[in-house]
Each structure stands twice: as structure tokens, then as C-alpha cells.
XYZ file of N, CA and C in Angstrom:
258
model
N -33.565 15.698 7.527
C -32.006 15.515 7.516
C -30.811 16.077 7.922
N -30.205 15.442 8.278
C -29.090 16.179 8.809
C -28.028 16.532 7.804
N -27.006 17.460 7.863
C -26.207 17.399 6.429
C -24.861 16.355 6.576
N -25.322 15.204 7.752
C -23.829 14.153 7.820
C -24.661 13.311 7.035
N -25.854 13.179 7.404
C -26.489 11.832 6.366
C -26.368 12.082 4.499
N -26.436 13.411 4.914
C -26.412 13.975 3.000
C -24.785 13.745 2.532
N -23.865 13.515 2.931
C -22.707 13.538 2.746
C -22.120 12.262 3.454
N -22.070 11.383 4.619
C -21.194 10.618 4.523
C -22.169 8.981 3.784
N -23.766 8.798 3.473
C -24.178 7.857 2.958
C -23.848 7.603 1.050
N -23.768 8.964 0.894
C -23.069 8.748 -1.122
C -22.013 7.755 -0.906
N -20.475 8.826 0.021
C -19.268 8.749 0.698
C -19.351 6.870 0.387
N -20.197 6.596 1.299
C -20.262 5.231 2.205
C -20.971 3.739 0.600
N -21.266 4.768 -0.244
C -22.220 3.740 -1.465
C -21.313 3.662 -2.277
N -20.424 4.865 -2.539
C -18.959 5.188 -4.103
C -18.128 4.077 -2.845
N -18.084 3.280 -2.063
C -16.688 2.898 -1.443
C -17.075 1.723 -2.137
N -18.401 1.469 -1.816
C -18.324 -0.250 -1.807
C -18.732 -0.485 -3.536
N -19.406 0.434 -4.423
C -19.615 0.154 -6.145
C -18.261 0.510 -6.684
N -17.228 1.088 -5.947
C -16.228 0.542 -6.694
C -15.381 -0.404 -6.058
N -15.157 -0.065 -5.324
C -14.573 -1.729 -4.474
C -13.413 -1.087 -3.356
N -13.546 -0.453 -3.177
C -12.568 0.067 -2.459
C -11.906 -0.870 -1.213
N -10.570 -0.826 -0.965
C -10.461 -1.868 -0.134
C -10.638 -1.387 1.556
N -10.973 -2.400 2.148
C -11.217 -1.929 3.541
C -9.706 -2.025 4.922
N -8.594 -2.522 3.904
C -7.407 -2.832 4.162
C -6.493 -2.384 3.552
N -5.135 -2.058 3.951
C -4.387 -1.978 3.043
C -2.844 -3.424 2.445
N -2.699 -3.361 1.604
C -1.780 -5.152 1.714
C -0.349 -4.604 1.419
N 0.512 -4.896 2.163
C 1.750 -4.601 1.661
C 2.508 -4.775 0.350
N 3.243 -3.738 -0.050
C 3.057 -3.928 -1.602
C 4.433 -5.205 -1.899
N 4.082 -5.606 -3.454
C 4.868 -6.630 -3.371
C 6.183 -6.170 -4.160
N 7.019 -7.147 -3.446
C 8.939 -6.378 -4.105
C 9.260 -7.648 -4.660
N 10.345 -7.120 -5.342
C 10.859 -7.728 -6.475
C 12.082 -8.248 -6.220
N 12.310 -9.265 -6.120
C 13.937 -9.776 -5.793
C 14.922 -9.009 -6.505
N 16.136 -8.580 -5.346
C 17.198 -8.180 -5.895
C 18.324 -8.205 -6.722
N 19.001 -8.112 -7.788
C 19.451 -8.658 -8.590
C 20.577 -9.177 -8.287
N 21.038 -8.934 -6.741
C 22.532 -10.196 -6.563
C 22.130 -11.357 -5.831
N 20.407 -11.166 -5.317
C 20.194 -12.850 -5.314
C 20.021 -13.443 -6.229
N 20.775 -14.628 -6.968
C 21.082 -15.012 -8.047
C 21.199 -17.066 -7.425
N 20.092 -17.645 -8.192
C 20.008 -18.909 -8.267
C 20.209 -19.521 -9.539
N 21.462 -20.211 -9.746
C 21.210 -20.715 -11.428
C 20.228 -22.003 -11.508
N 20.386 -22.808 -10.176
C 19.988 -23.959 -10.636
C 18.553 -24.555 -9.676
N 18.017 -23.669 -9.536
C 17.183 -22.923 -7.910
C 16.196 -22.067 -8.298
N 15.083 -21.921 -7.029
C 14.275 -20.699 -7.323
C 14.364 -20.049 -6.496
N 14.077 -18.328 -6.885
C 14.350 -17.517 -5.616
C 12.783 -17.490 -4.989
N 12.688 -18.062 -3.426
C 12.037 -17.893 -2.680
C 11.763 -16.266 -1.490
N 10.456 -16.513 -1.422
C 10.611 -15.235 -0.204
C 10.249 -15.803 1.290
N 10.982 -16.138 2.079
C 10.682 -16.518 3.032
C 9.924 -15.741 4.219
N 8.977 -16.224 5.055
C 8.249 -15.145 5.370
C 8.965 -16.011 6.916
N 10.063 -14.894 7.523
C 10.991 -15.186 8.833
C 10.305 -15.432 9.646
N 9.213 -14.279 10.280
C 8.154 -14.946 11.406
C 7.560 -16.246 11.973
N 6.650 -17.214 10.476
C 6.217 -18.405 10.451
C 7.320 -19.565 9.364
N 8.283 -18.461 8.956
C 9.091 -20.257 8.412
C 8.223 -20.385 6.944
N 7.592 -19.868 6.497
C 7.134 -20.635 5.492
C 7.592 -20.216 4.227
N 7.805 -20.569 2.989
C 8.367 -19.758 2.204
C 6.959 -19.889 0.560
N 7.309 -18.725 -0.085
C 6.536 -18.615 -1.223
C 7.075 -18.311 -2.306
N 6.616 -19.001 -3.649
C 7.215 -18.893 -5.030
C 7.187 -17.392 -5.399
N 7.873 -16.927 -6.709
C 7.193 -15.931 -7.258
C 5.632 -16.327 -7.706
N 5.007 -15.224 -7.969
C 3.511 -15.385 -8.643
C 2.602 -15.793 -7.439
N 3.073 -15.705 -5.948
C 2.131 -15.978 -5.224
C 1.540 -15.174 -4.488
N 0.531 -14.775 -3.730
C -0.077 -13.943 -2.804
C 0.965 -13.091 -2.046
N 1.504 -14.154 -1.240
C 2.478 -13.264 -0.485
C 3.615 -13.170 -0.595
N 4.127 -13.255 -1.704
C 5.921 -13.491 -2.216
C 6.413 -12.146 -2.598
N 7.403 -12.181 -1.183
C 7.762 -10.468 -1.253
C 6.752 -9.192 -0.493
N 5.618 -10.118 0.190
C 5.092 -8.909 0.558
C 4.668 -9.165 2.247
N 5.292 -10.100 2.955
C 5.280 -9.773 4.680
C 5.997 -9.035 5.067
N 5.251 -8.534 6.087
C 6.157 -7.860 6.770
C 7.753 -8.090 7.290
N 7.867 -9.067 7.960
C 8.960 -9.574 8.052
C 9.294 -10.969 7.172
N 10.677 -10.693 6.117
C 10.883 -12.246 5.353
C 11.941 -11.213 4.669
N 13.031 -12.234 3.754
C 13.689 -12.142 3.071
C 13.871 -13.113 1.975
N 14.698 -12.738 1.020
C 15.003 -13.525 -0.325
C 15.945 -14.609 -0.576
N 15.788 -15.843 -0.170
C 16.825 -16.904 -0.491
C 16.404 -17.805 -1.674
N 17.386 -18.716 -1.865
C 17.583 -19.947 -2.689
C 16.401 -20.525 -2.051
N 16.031 -21.693 -3.054
C 14.868 -22.787 -2.070
C 15.748 -23.356 -1.875
N 16.602 -24.252 -2.059
C 17.479 -24.775 -1.379
C 17.727 -24.467 0.452
N 18.166 -23.022 -0.123
C 19.079 -22.510 1.539
C 17.917 -22.727 2.327
N 16.867 -22.048 2.100
C 15.347 -21.928 2.673
C 14.939 -23.341 3.417
N 15.107 -24.773 2.618
C 14.658 -25.946 2.867
C 16.150 -26.020 4.350
N 17.528 -25.637 3.718
C 18.272 -25.975 4.558
C 18.407 -25.299 6.192
N 17.873 -23.915 5.730
C 17.101 -23.288 7.412
C 16.153 -23.758 8.365
N 15.708 -25.046 7.454
C 14.161 -24.961 7.873
C 12.830 -24.835 7.949
N 12.764 -23.818 6.589
C 11.187 -23.421 6.706
C 10.815 -24.827 5.474
N 9.505 -24.206 5.154
C 8.641 -24.818 3.903
C 8.482 -24.410 3.228
N 7.711 -24.702 2.521
C 6.794 -24.626 1.575
C 5.072 -23.948 1.893
N 4.629 -23.427 1.293
C 3.493 -23.181 1.781
C 2.343 -24.181 1.653
N 1.893 -24.449 2.267
C 1.001 -25.407 1.703
C -0.960 -25.053 0.934
N -0.751 -23.772 0.838
C -1.951 -23.735 0.739
C -1.882 -22.560 -1.114
N -0.569 -22.294 -1.585
C -0.275 -21.910 -3.143
C -0.320 -20.579 -3.129
N -0.439 -19.974 -1.416
C -0.351 -18.485 -1.848
C 1.250 -18.064 -1.214
């Protein structure tokens, strides 16, 4: 048995057993303090797709291209809410 099989096999098994991801998720950001929506919700607009996400959803603040807005402003811009709750 070669040294590669002895070394690589346990590393692969360790990765599978510990659940290390094979992809990197963009880190989630929090809205900056200057964004204030007194009677509205702060949303994250994915500027590439025109879809916005609410706080607590999977892609809130984590897409590569996006910005924080008040929901009313996002609707006024022509953006739409996510349809699948992510």
C-alpha cells in the first residue's frame, strides 16, 4: 500500500464524519446602524437578481452583490420578496 492511500483515506473519512463543507458560504452581515426604518423592515436586496430577503432568512446579507434597504424602498425600486423563504 502506498503512503498516499494511508494518508489521504483518513483525511477524506475525517472530512465526511465531521461534516466539513465542500463550499464556502459568504458571511452574513448585519445592517449598518445608519439604516433606520421606523415603520418598516430592513431587507437585504440582491442587486443582481432584484430579490430581497428578510432578517433571519438564509441569504440575508450574504449574497455577493447587494445592499440594505427599507422594504418600501425596495418595492419602489421594483424588487420583489423571496418566494421560497430563503
